Short mmCIF file of C-alpha atoms and ligand atoms in Angstrom, two decimals:
data_model
loop_
_atom_site.label_atom_id
_atom_site.label_comp_id
_atom_site.label_asym_id
_atom_site.label_seq_id
_atom_site.Cartn_x
_atom_site.Cartn_y
_atom_site.Cartn_z
CA UNK A 1 -9.96 -33.85 15.73
CA UNK A 2 -11.29 -30.19 16.62
CA UNK A 3 -10.23 -27.26 14.08
CA UNK A 4 -7.50 -24.80 14.45
CA UNK A 5 -8.78 -21.53 14.66
CA UNK A 6 -5.65 -19.87 12.96
CA UNK A 7 -5.45 -18.94 9.12
CA UNK A 8 -4.31 -20.55 6.60
CA UNK A 9 -0.25 -19.67 6.99
CA UNK A 10 0.91 -16.39 6.76
CA UNK A 11 -2.75 -15.22 6.21
CA UNK A 12 -5.14 -12.32 7.83
CA UNK A 13 -8.22 -12.62 10.25
CA UNK A 14 -9.30 -8.68 10.17
CA UNK A 15 -10.90 -8.29 13.31
CA UNK A 16 -12.31 -5.29 13.79
CA UNK A 17 -9.57 -3.95 15.65
CA UNK A 18 -7.42 -4.36 12.23
CA UNK A 19 -10.13 -3.17 9.85
CA UNK A 20 -10.19 -0.49 11.34
CA UNK A 21 -6.08 0.34 10.78
CA UNK A 22 -6.20 -0.39 7.77
CA UNK A 23 -9.83 1.94 6.41
CA UNK A 24 -7.04 4.16 8.11
CA UNK A 25 -4.34 3.25 5.42
CA UNK A 26 -6.79 2.63 3.37
CA UNK A 27 -8.61 6.13 3.13
CA UNK A 28 -5.41 8.10 2.52
CA UNK A 29 -4.69 6.13 0.17
CA UNK A 30 -7.84 6.77 -2.06
CA UNK A 31 -8.25 10.42 -0.66
CA UNK A 32 -3.88 10.62 -2.26
CA UNK A 33 -4.55 9.27 -5.92
CA UNK A 34 -7.79 11.33 -5.68
CA UNK A 35 -6.25 14.62 -5.61
CA UNK A 36 -3.61 13.90 -8.18
CA UNK A 37 -7.07 12.76 -10.65
CA UNK A 38 -6.42 9.83 -10.80
CA UNK A 39 -9.58 6.95 -10.93
CA UNK A 40 -10.45 3.48 -9.43
CA UNK A 41 -10.42 0.50 -11.59
CA UNK A 42 -10.15 -3.47 -10.26
CA UNK A 43 -9.26 -6.94 -12.03
CA UNK A 44 -10.24 -10.20 -11.04
CA UNK A 45 -8.37 -12.56 -8.60
CA UNK A 46 -7.83 -14.77 -10.66
CA UNK A 47 -5.98 -14.56 -14.19
CA UNK A 48 -4.10 -16.51 -16.22
CA UNK A 49 -0.43 -17.65 -15.49
CA UNK A 50 0.57 -16.98 -19.65
CA UNK A 51 0.10 -13.73 -18.30
CA UNK A 52 2.86 -13.32 -15.70
CA UNK A 53 4.97 -16.14 -17.08
CA UNK A 54 5.04 -13.00 -20.52
CA UNK A 55 6.70 -10.40 -17.86
CA UNK A 56 7.31 -10.95 -14.41
CA UNK A 57 9.84 -13.23 -13.73
CA UNK A 58 11.65 -16.26 -12.91
CA UNK A 59 11.43 -15.37 -9.28
CA UNK A 60 7.14 -15.16 -9.10
CA UNK A 61 6.43 -17.52 -12.19
CA UNK A 62 8.82 -20.70 -10.03
CA UNK A 63 8.78 -19.45 -6.58
CA UNK A 64 5.82 -17.38 -5.35
CA UNK A 65 2.92 -18.56 -7.73
CA UNK A 66 -0.11 -19.80 -6.06
CA UNK A 67 -1.20 -22.25 -8.77
CA UNK A 68 -3.57 -24.63 -10.48
CA UNK A 69 -5.10 -26.19 -13.44
CA UNK A 70 -9.28 -25.27 -13.67
CA UNK A 71 -12.09 -27.50 -14.41
CA UNK A 72 -11.84 -26.31 -18.24
CA UNK A 73 -8.23 -27.19 -18.36
CA UNK A 74 -6.71 -23.46 -18.15
CA UNK A 75 -3.94 -22.92 -16.23
CA UNK A 76 -4.30 -19.74 -13.48
CA UNK A 77 -3.14 -18.34 -11.00
CA UNK A 78 -4.35 -15.71 -8.11
CA UNK A 79 -2.44 -12.88 -8.57
CA UNK A 80 0.26 -12.10 -6.69
CA UNK A 81 0.36 -8.78 -8.84
CA UNK A 82 -1.54 -6.54 -10.55
CA UNK A 83 0.98 -5.04 -12.80
CA UNK A 84 0.17 -7.22 -15.42
CA UNK A 85 -3.66 -6.89 -14.96
CA UNK A 86 -3.80 -3.35 -15.27
CA UNK A 87 -1.66 -3.52 -18.00
CA UNK A 88 -3.83 -6.00 -19.57
CA UNK A 89 -7.20 -3.66 -19.22
CA UNK A 90 -4.98 -0.36 -20.40
CA UNK A 91 -4.16 -2.14 -23.63
CA UNK A 92 -7.40 -2.92 -24.11
CA UNK A 93 -9.16 0.98 -23.57
CA UNK A 94 -5.81 3.16 -24.42
CA UNK A 95 -7.16 3.96 -28.03
CA UNK A 96 -10.71 5.17 -27.29
CA UNK A 97 -9.16 7.20 -23.71
CA UNK A 98 -7.67 10.41 -23.64
CA UNK A 99 -3.95 10.02 -22.14
CA UNK A 100 -2.37 9.83 -20.00
CA UNK A 101 -4.41 7.18 -17.60
CA UNK A 102 -4.08 7.25 -14.33
CA UNK A 103 -5.64 4.97 -12.14
CA UNK A 104 -5.37 3.19 -8.75
CA UNK A 105 -6.68 0.05 -7.21
CA UNK A 106 -5.97 -1.67 -3.65
CA UNK A 107 -6.13 -5.04 -4.49
CA UNK A 108 -5.63 -7.81 -1.95
CA UNK A 109 -2.03 -10.38 -3.66
CA UNK A 110 -1.09 -13.65 -2.59
CA UNK A 111 2.10 -15.37 -2.74
CA UNK A 112 4.27 -18.52 -1.33
CA UNK A 113 6.83 -16.74 0.57
CA UNK A 114 8.31 -17.63 3.27
CA UNK A 115 6.07 -15.82 6.52
CA UNK A 116 8.31 -13.09 8.25
CA UNK A 117 8.64 -9.97 9.57
CA UNK A 118 7.10 -7.64 7.07
CA UNK A 119 6.34 -10.85 4.78
CA UNK A 120 3.28 -12.46 4.34
CA UNK A 121 1.88 -15.38 2.22
CA UNK A 122 -1.44 -12.04 1.19
CA UNK A 123 -1.23 -8.64 1.72
CA UNK A 124 -3.29 -5.47 0.18
CA UNK A 125 -1.27 -3.52 -2.07
CA UNK A 126 -3.01 0.32 -2.83
CA UNK A 127 -1.50 0.16 -7.05
CA UNK A 128 -1.19 3.28 -8.62
CA UNK A 129 -0.21 3.61 -12.35
CA UNK A 130 0.58 6.75 -15.54
CA UNK A 131 0.41 5.54 -18.70
CA UNK A 132 1.27 7.79 -21.87
CA UNK A 133 2.78 10.73 -20.32
CA UNK A 134 5.10 12.39 -22.79
CA UNK A 135 8.89 12.40 -21.35
CA UNK A 136 10.17 12.09 -17.47
CA UNK A 137 6.34 13.77 -16.41
CA UNK A 138 4.60 10.76 -15.28
CA UNK A 139 7.30 8.87 -12.91
CA UNK A 140 8.17 12.53 -11.15
CA UNK A 141 4.39 12.85 -10.65
CA UNK A 142 4.17 8.90 -9.43
CA UNK A 143 7.32 9.94 -7.20
CA UNK A 144 4.78 12.80 -6.36
CA UNK A 145 2.11 10.78 -5.09
CA UNK A 146 4.25 8.26 -3.11
CA UNK A 147 5.62 11.49 -0.82
CA UNK A 148 2.38 13.17 -0.50
CA UNK A 149 1.20 9.92 0.28
CA UNK A 150 3.94 9.82 3.19
CA UNK A 151 3.40 13.01 3.56
CA UNK A 152 -0.42 12.64 4.92
CA UNK A 153 0.15 9.54 6.40
CA UNK A 154 2.18 12.47 9.10
CA UNK A 155 5.76 11.26 7.86
CA UNK A 156 8.99 13.27 6.96
CA UNK A 157 12.09 12.71 5.43
CA UNK A 158 13.42 11.95 9.02
CA UNK A 159 11.14 8.64 8.89
CA UNK A 160 11.77 8.08 5.18
CA UNK A 161 12.97 7.36 2.21
CA UNK A 162 13.29 6.94 -1.37
CA UNK A 163 15.81 5.07 -3.60
CA UNK A 164 16.29 4.81 -6.82
CA UNK A 165 18.01 3.82 -9.92
CA UNK A 166 17.04 3.66 -13.67
CA UNK A 167 17.63 0.65 -15.41
CA UNK A 168 18.87 2.65 -18.94
CA UNK A 169 21.72 3.13 -16.45
CA UNK A 170 22.42 -0.13 -15.34
CA UNK A 171 21.61 -1.13 -18.40
CA UNK A 172 24.05 1.56 -19.64
CA UNK A 173 26.59 0.25 -17.56
CA UNK A 174 26.53 -3.90 -18.20
CA UNK A 175 26.37 -4.21 -22.75
CA UNK A 176 27.43 -0.75 -23.27
CA UNK A 177 30.45 -0.10 -20.47
CA UNK A 178 31.51 -4.01 -19.25
CA UNK A 179 30.42 -5.28 -22.38
CA UNK A 180 28.99 -8.03 -21.24
CA UNK A 181 26.63 -10.44 -23.31
CA UNK A 182 22.43 -10.88 -22.26
CA UNK A 183 22.88 -14.39 -20.21
CA UNK A 184 25.81 -12.20 -17.95
CA UNK A 185 23.31 -8.72 -17.74
CA UNK A 186 20.79 -10.52 -16.57
CA UNK A 187 22.51 -12.62 -13.72
CA UNK A 188 24.28 -9.66 -13.37
CA UNK A 189 20.68 -7.96 -12.48
CA UNK A 190 20.45 -10.87 -9.80
CA UNK A 191 23.34 -10.46 -7.53
CA UNK A 192 23.20 -6.27 -7.36
CA UNK A 193 19.28 -7.34 -6.39
CA UNK A 194 21.43 -9.34 -3.63
CA UNK A 195 24.28 -6.76 -3.06
CA UNK A 196 23.28 -5.22 0.00
CA UNK A 197 21.49 -8.51 1.69
CA UNK A 198 25.28 -10.63 1.73
CA UNK A 199 28.34 -9.69 2.67
CA UNK A 200 31.19 -8.72 1.12
CA UNK A 201 32.50 -11.47 0.82
CA UNK A 202 29.24 -13.48 -0.67
CA UNK A 203 28.79 -10.76 -3.63
CA UNK A 204 33.07 -11.00 -4.85
CA UNK A 205 32.10 -14.33 -4.89
CA UNK A 206 29.13 -14.51 -7.31
CA UNK A 207 30.57 -11.83 -9.14
CA UNK A 208 34.21 -13.91 -9.77
CA UNK A 209 32.59 -16.71 -11.15
CA UNK A 210 30.85 -14.45 -13.55
CA UNK A 211 34.53 -14.32 -15.12
CA UNK A 212 34.34 -11.21 -16.61
CA UNK A 213 36.98 -8.84 -17.41
CA UNK A 214 38.65 -7.25 -15.17
CA UNK A 215 38.38 -4.40 -17.09
CA UNK A 216 33.96 -4.87 -17.08
CA UNK A 217 35.34 -6.62 -12.98
CA UNK A 218 36.44 -2.69 -12.06
CA UNK A 219 33.61 -0.42 -13.99
CA UNK A 220 31.71 -2.83 -11.96
CA UNK A 221 32.94 -2.47 -8.57
CA UNK A 222 33.32 1.84 -9.61
CA UNK A 223 29.80 1.44 -10.05
CA UNK A 224 28.41 -0.19 -7.16
CA UNK A 225 30.19 2.66 -5.31
CA UNK A 226 27.95 5.33 -6.83
CA UNK A 227 26.04 7.24 -4.02
CA UNK A 228 24.26 10.25 -5.80
CA UNK A 229 22.60 11.45 -9.14
CA UNK A 230 25.72 13.42 -10.01
CA UNK A 231 28.15 10.49 -10.10
CA UNK A 232 25.04 8.25 -11.88
CA UNK A 233 25.09 11.04 -14.99
CA UNK A 234 29.20 11.09 -15.01
CA UNK A 235 29.92 7.81 -15.02
CA UNK A 236 27.58 7.25 -17.95
CA UNK A 237 28.60 10.63 -19.14
CA UNK A 238 30.13 8.91 -22.45
CA UNK A 239 27.35 6.72 -23.18
CA UNK A 240 24.57 7.54 -25.63
CA UNK A 241 22.16 10.73 -24.77
CA UNK A 242 20.35 8.41 -22.02
CA UNK A 243 22.75 11.16 -19.01
CA UNK A 244 21.13 14.48 -20.68
CA UNK A 245 17.71 12.24 -19.75
CA UNK A 246 18.21 11.16 -16.64
CA UNK A 247 19.27 14.98 -15.86
CA UNK A 248 16.05 15.81 -16.85
CA UNK A 249 14.76 13.82 -14.45
CA UNK A 250 16.82 15.46 -11.65
CA UNK A 251 16.02 18.74 -12.74
CA UNK A 252 12.05 17.76 -11.94
CA UNK A 253 12.55 15.86 -8.49
CA UNK A 254 14.83 19.02 -7.74
CA UNK A 255 11.65 21.65 -9.05
CA UNK A 256 9.39 20.15 -7.16
CA UNK A 257 11.35 20.51 -3.46
CA UNK A 258 11.01 15.37 -3.78
CA UNK A 259 15.16 15.78 -3.27
CA UNK A 260 14.95 15.25 0.32
CA UNK A 261 13.12 12.20 -0.02
CA UNK A 262 14.87 10.68 -3.19
CA UNK A 263 18.38 9.14 -2.83
CA UNK A 264 20.70 7.37 -6.31
CA UNK A 265 21.30 3.96 -4.81
CA UNK A 266 23.05 1.95 -8.05
CA UNK A 267 21.88 -1.45 -5.91
CA UNK A 268 17.84 -0.39 -6.62
CA UNK A 269 17.01 -2.56 -9.90
CA UNK A 270 13.66 -4.74 -8.03
CA UNK A 271 13.10 -7.66 -8.79
CA UNK A 272 10.20 -7.67 -11.46
CA UNK A 273 11.29 -7.70 -15.77
CA UNK A 274 8.95 -5.67 -17.47
CA UNK A 275 11.07 -2.17 -15.52
CA UNK A 276 12.63 -0.93 -18.84
CA UNK A 277 13.24 3.10 -16.78
CA UNK A 278 13.06 4.43 -12.90
CA UNK A 279 13.00 1.23 -10.63
CA UNK A 280 12.53 2.59 -6.52
CA UNK A 281 11.69 1.20 -2.91
CA UNK A 282 10.71 3.19 -0.72
CA UNK A 283 12.28 2.88 2.86
CA UNK A 284 11.57 2.97 6.70
CA UNK A 285 15.00 5.32 7.98
CA UNK A 286 15.31 3.01 11.27
CA UNK A 287 17.01 0.36 10.99
CA UNK A 288 14.69 -1.71 12.78
CA UNK A 289 12.98 -1.53 9.76
CA UNK A 290 14.76 -1.78 6.51
CA UNK A 291 11.93 -3.43 4.62
CA UNK A 292 10.62 -1.94 1.37
CA UNK A 293 6.83 -0.27 2.03
CA UNK A 294 6.51 0.16 -1.66
CA UNK A 295 8.51 -0.74 -4.72
CA UNK A 296 8.05 0.49 -8.40
CA UNK A 297 9.04 1.32 -11.37
CA UNK A 298 8.53 2.72 -15.27
CA UNK A 299 7.48 -0.32 -17.85
CA UNK A 300 7.55 0.42 -21.35
CA UNK A 301 7.35 -2.56 -23.07
CA UNK A 302 4.27 -3.79 -20.91
CA UNK A 303 1.75 -3.27 -23.68
CA UNK A 304 3.96 -4.79 -26.58
CA UNK A 305 2.68 -8.99 -24.81
CA UNK A 306 -1.45 -7.41 -25.48
CA UNK A 307 0.41 -7.22 -29.73
CA UNK A 308 -0.02 -3.77 -29.00
CA UNK A 309 2.29 -0.45 -29.25
CA UNK A 310 5.18 -0.24 -26.76
CA UNK A 311 3.49 2.53 -24.00
CA UNK A 312 5.06 4.53 -21.07
CA UNK A 313 3.79 3.24 -17.82
CA UNK A 314 5.29 3.81 -13.98
CA UNK A 315 3.02 3.00 -11.04
CA UNK A 316 4.15 1.25 -7.43
CA UNK A 317 2.70 -0.67 -5.02
CA UNK A 318 2.53 0.71 -1.50
CA UNK A 319 1.66 -3.03 0.95
CA UNK A 320 -0.64 -2.96 4.50
CA UNK A 321 2.02 -5.25 6.35
CA UNK A 322 5.17 -3.48 5.70
CA UNK A 323 2.66 0.57 5.90
CA UNK A 324 1.27 -0.67 9.09
CA UNK A 325 5.08 -1.36 10.46
CA UNK A 326 6.35 1.59 10.10
CA UNK A 327 2.70 3.72 10.48
CA UNK A 328 3.02 1.69 14.27
CA UNK A 329 7.22 2.33 14.38
CA UNK A 330 7.23 5.84 13.88
CA UNK A 331 3.43 6.55 16.65
CA UNK A 332 1.67 7.61 13.09
CA UNK A 333 -1.33 5.96 14.03
CA UNK A 334 -3.95 7.03 15.35
CA UNK A 335 -5.71 5.43 18.57
CA UNK A 336 -8.03 3.05 17.01
CA UNK A 337 -8.66 0.67 20.27
CA UNK A 338 -11.99 0.95 20.16
CA UNK A 339 -14.73 1.38 17.60
CA UNK A 340 -16.61 5.31 16.86
CA UNK A 341 -20.30 6.00 17.39
CA UNK A 342 -21.93 9.08 18.91
CA UNK A 343 -24.45 7.83 21.27
CA UNK A 344 -25.18 4.17 23.44
CA UNK A 345 -28.51 4.10 23.75
CA UNK A 346 -30.16 2.77 26.19
CA UNK A 347 -33.13 1.91 29.06
CA UNK A 348 -33.67 0.76 32.14
CA UNK A 349 -37.31 -0.36 32.18
CA UNK A 350 -38.12 -3.03 29.94
CA UNK A 351 -41.20 -0.94 29.58
CA UNK A 352 -39.04 1.86 28.00
CA UNK A 353 -38.38 -0.54 25.07
CA UNK A 354 -40.37 0.76 22.17
CA UNK A 355 -39.42 3.80 22.42
CA UNK A 356 -36.06 3.95 23.03
CA UNK A 357 -35.52 2.33 19.94
CA UNK A 358 -37.72 4.51 17.40
CA UNK A 359 -35.85 8.06 19.44
CA UNK A 360 -32.23 5.51 18.65
CA UNK A 361 -33.67 5.40 14.28
CA UNK A 362 -34.86 8.67 15.02
CA UNK A 363 -31.42 10.13 16.05
CA UNK A 364 -30.28 7.16 12.65
CA UNK A 365 -32.10 9.87 9.98
CA UNK A 366 -29.81 12.59 11.90
CA UNK A 367 -27.04 11.16 10.40
CA UNK A 368 -25.60 10.07 14.17
CA UNK A 369 -23.69 6.73 14.79
CA UNK A 370 -25.99 5.33 17.61
CA UNK A 371 -25.69 1.66 19.17
CA UNK A 372 -28.93 0.31 21.31
CA UNK A 373 -28.59 -2.10 23.76
CA UNK A 374 -31.68 -3.92 22.63
CA UNK A 375 -32.45 -4.96 26.45
CA UNK A 376 -32.68 -2.78 30.20
CA UNK A 377 -29.37 -2.69 30.86
CA UNK A 378 -28.93 -1.74 34.66
CA UNK A 379 -27.60 2.26 35.31
CA UNK A 380 -24.31 0.97 36.85
CA UNK A 381 -22.72 -0.88 34.08
CA UNK A 382 -23.92 1.68 31.63
CA UNK A 383 -21.01 3.52 32.02
CA UNK A 384 -18.69 0.63 31.62
CA UNK A 385 -19.52 -0.60 28.34
CA UNK A 386 -20.42 3.01 27.01
CA UNK A 387 -15.87 2.96 27.54
CA UNK A 388 -15.73 -0.34 25.24
CA UNK A 389 -18.32 0.81 22.60
CA UNK A 390 -16.15 4.15 21.54
CA UNK A 391 -19.71 6.64 22.51
CA UNK A 392 -19.33 9.96 23.28
CA UNK A 393 -23.04 10.44 24.95
CA UNK A 394 -25.65 8.22 26.52
CA UNK A 395 -28.93 7.96 26.89
CA UNK A 396 -31.26 6.98 29.63
CA UNK A 397 -34.47 5.23 30.25
CA UNK A 398 -36.80 4.36 32.99
CA UNK A 399 -40.54 4.42 33.82
CA UNK A 400 -40.17 7.88 34.92
CA UNK A 401 -39.13 9.45 32.01
CA UNK A 402 -41.66 7.48 30.24
CA UNK A 403 -44.43 8.42 31.59
CA UNK A 404 -43.18 12.09 31.10
CA UNK A 405 -42.37 11.14 27.46
CA UNK A 406 -38.56 12.74 28.00
CA UNK A 407 -34.52 11.39 28.00
CA UNK A 408 -32.14 11.24 30.30
CA UNK A 409 -28.72 12.03 27.65
CA UNK A 410 -25.14 12.41 29.38
CA UNK A 411 -21.85 12.91 28.05
CA UNK A 412 -19.41 9.56 28.75
CA UNK A 413 -15.98 12.03 30.15
CA UNK A 414 -18.23 15.13 32.13
CA UNK A 415 -21.14 12.91 33.08
CA UNK A 416 -22.88 15.77 32.57
CA UNK A 417 -26.22 15.49 32.30
CA UNK A 418 -28.72 16.55 29.30
CA UNK A 419 -33.50 15.99 29.81
CA UNK A 420 -34.96 16.37 26.68
CA UNK A 421 -38.16 15.41 25.75
CA UNK A 422 -38.30 12.29 22.99
CA UNK A 423 -39.40 14.89 20.90
CA UNK A 424 -36.80 17.24 20.95
CA UNK A 425 -34.28 15.32 18.31
CA UNK A 426 -32.43 18.41 16.49
CA UNK A 427 -32.28 19.61 20.00
CA UNK A 428 -30.19 16.25 20.86
CA UNK A 429 -28.55 15.88 18.05
CA UNK A 430 -27.16 18.91 16.88
CA UNK A 431 -26.02 18.79 20.92
CA UNK A 432 -23.96 15.12 19.62
CA UNK A 433 -22.99 16.16 17.19
P1 HAM B 1 6.63 -5.36 -5.36
O1 HAM B 1 8.03 -4.28 -4.70
O2 HAM B 1 6.76 -6.94 -5.30
O3 HAM B 1 6.17 -5.04 -6.41
O4 HAM B 1 5.58 -4.98 -3.95
C1 HAM B 1 4.89 -4.34 -3.87
C2 HAM B 1 5.69 -3.45 -2.56
O5 HAM B 1 4.11 -4.21 -2.01
C3 HAM B 1 6.60 -4.44 -2.22
O6 HAM B 1 7.29 -2.73 -1.85
C4 HAM B 1 6.17 -4.36 -0.33
O7 HAM B 1 5.25 -3.74 0.95
C5 HAM B 1 4.76 -5.05 -0.45
N1 HAM B 1 4.49 -6.58 -0.54
C6 HAM B 1 5.48 -7.06 -1.68
N2 HAM B 1 5.00 -9.05 -1.89
C7 HAM B 1 4.25 -9.00 0.35
C8 HAM B 1 4.20 -10.50 0.61
N3 HAM B 1 4.71 -11.34 0.94
N4 HAM B 1 4.67 -9.33 1.89
C9 HAM B 1 3.94 -8.21 2.03
N5 HAM B 1 4.06 -7.12 1.86
C10 HAM B 1 4.54 -7.49 0.07
C11 HAM B 1 5.01 -4.86 -7.23
O8 HAM B 1 4.72 -6.13 -6.45
C12 HAM B 1 4.80 -4.08 -8.46
N6 HAM B 1 3.85 -4.51 -9.06
C13 HAM B 1 4.31 -3.41 -8.33
C14 HAM B 1 4.21 -2.04 -9.41
C15 HAM B 1 3.12 -1.21 -9.28
N7 HAM B 1 5.18 -1.77 -10.50
C16 HAM B 1 4.31 -1.32 -11.47
N8 HAM B 1 3.68 -0.31 -10.40
#
């Protein structure tokens, strides 16, 4: 039986055209991270499952993780996310380095999911995290990084929004105001996480099953109706000093002109268990593409699992699958159909091979991107092939040029012709660049 030519379900082959798009996306991620002084890091593809069990949450462990027992009887997983790895790495070195620690990475991650639009079993995820920032400054900066990245792709507030909540607010409502116990609070989180994906009747059904007091139920539905920062602050104002801290955060995002992007949304709680502060997701405003492009939040206690004192961390992960959908939807991708090269060195007479290849190598030394044809090419085929290779110039060389030690250079678009001596390397490269 012949083997399938398709990749494993939910994974992708990256042909050069796909890789060009990915390179374009990654280049901007690295550029944006560097604009804010984030340093690149990476970790292993495999981690012990225990690392995720500690804080990532039931869904990831029970349904999504790719795990196996290795030959040394260790229970390991292919990384489904990067945050536990970066927390482990920071836990190991944080005492020796100046704070805040600003790191970024673009790992390939695996999750056993039902493949569908925007969701695969493998994706690349741009991660930016900041550790040890004072007060709410890290949260504000991380939102600024995310917005700057999107703006660097050419996107604006008519195309995307950041829906944001704070787990401390949710905890205050569920435990402080509704007086729910730990188990009910946990189940309420899971219900809120689904609130927008189910009908009102289905939502009410899930809530009824929790057997809340009628007072708690009223508070819960009032909470779900909150639609802006001011209302959220007022709603919790009687409960501790959280409202003033959240107010400080809101002032911070106003100050940096992030407010046009960031919107309060009580249904954003995020599925990962380690978040303790803000939680947010970036959404495409186009209703046809309503998957989260990015998700993130603040976590104060991740370092505790490594027996280290708590340290505030906040970050986000932005996936390449959803980002590409977003950029395609809003026509923000440049045309990357063909590769970009400078010149296609061809020769028409077999005797010219040596001189043509030597010329190609000399041009490369000047920084020119050169493709060679490697065998004689008929003149009438030169321009058709040149278009496919995405070059701006071609060279032609036959017996006459060989004898005169010269070369014809033609502009692909206009067919304009330039004649050079084979030794005019600098002149040729100046014309091309
Ligand atoms: P997450 O929400 O699980 O967060 O993933 C972040 C983003 O990765 C999602 O918004 C989505 O764009 C993309 N993504 C996730 N799963 C898939 C999938 N199966 N297929 C395609 N894209 C996917 C985290 O992973 C957190 N660790 C992010 C974080 C970093 N929080 C703090 N720092």
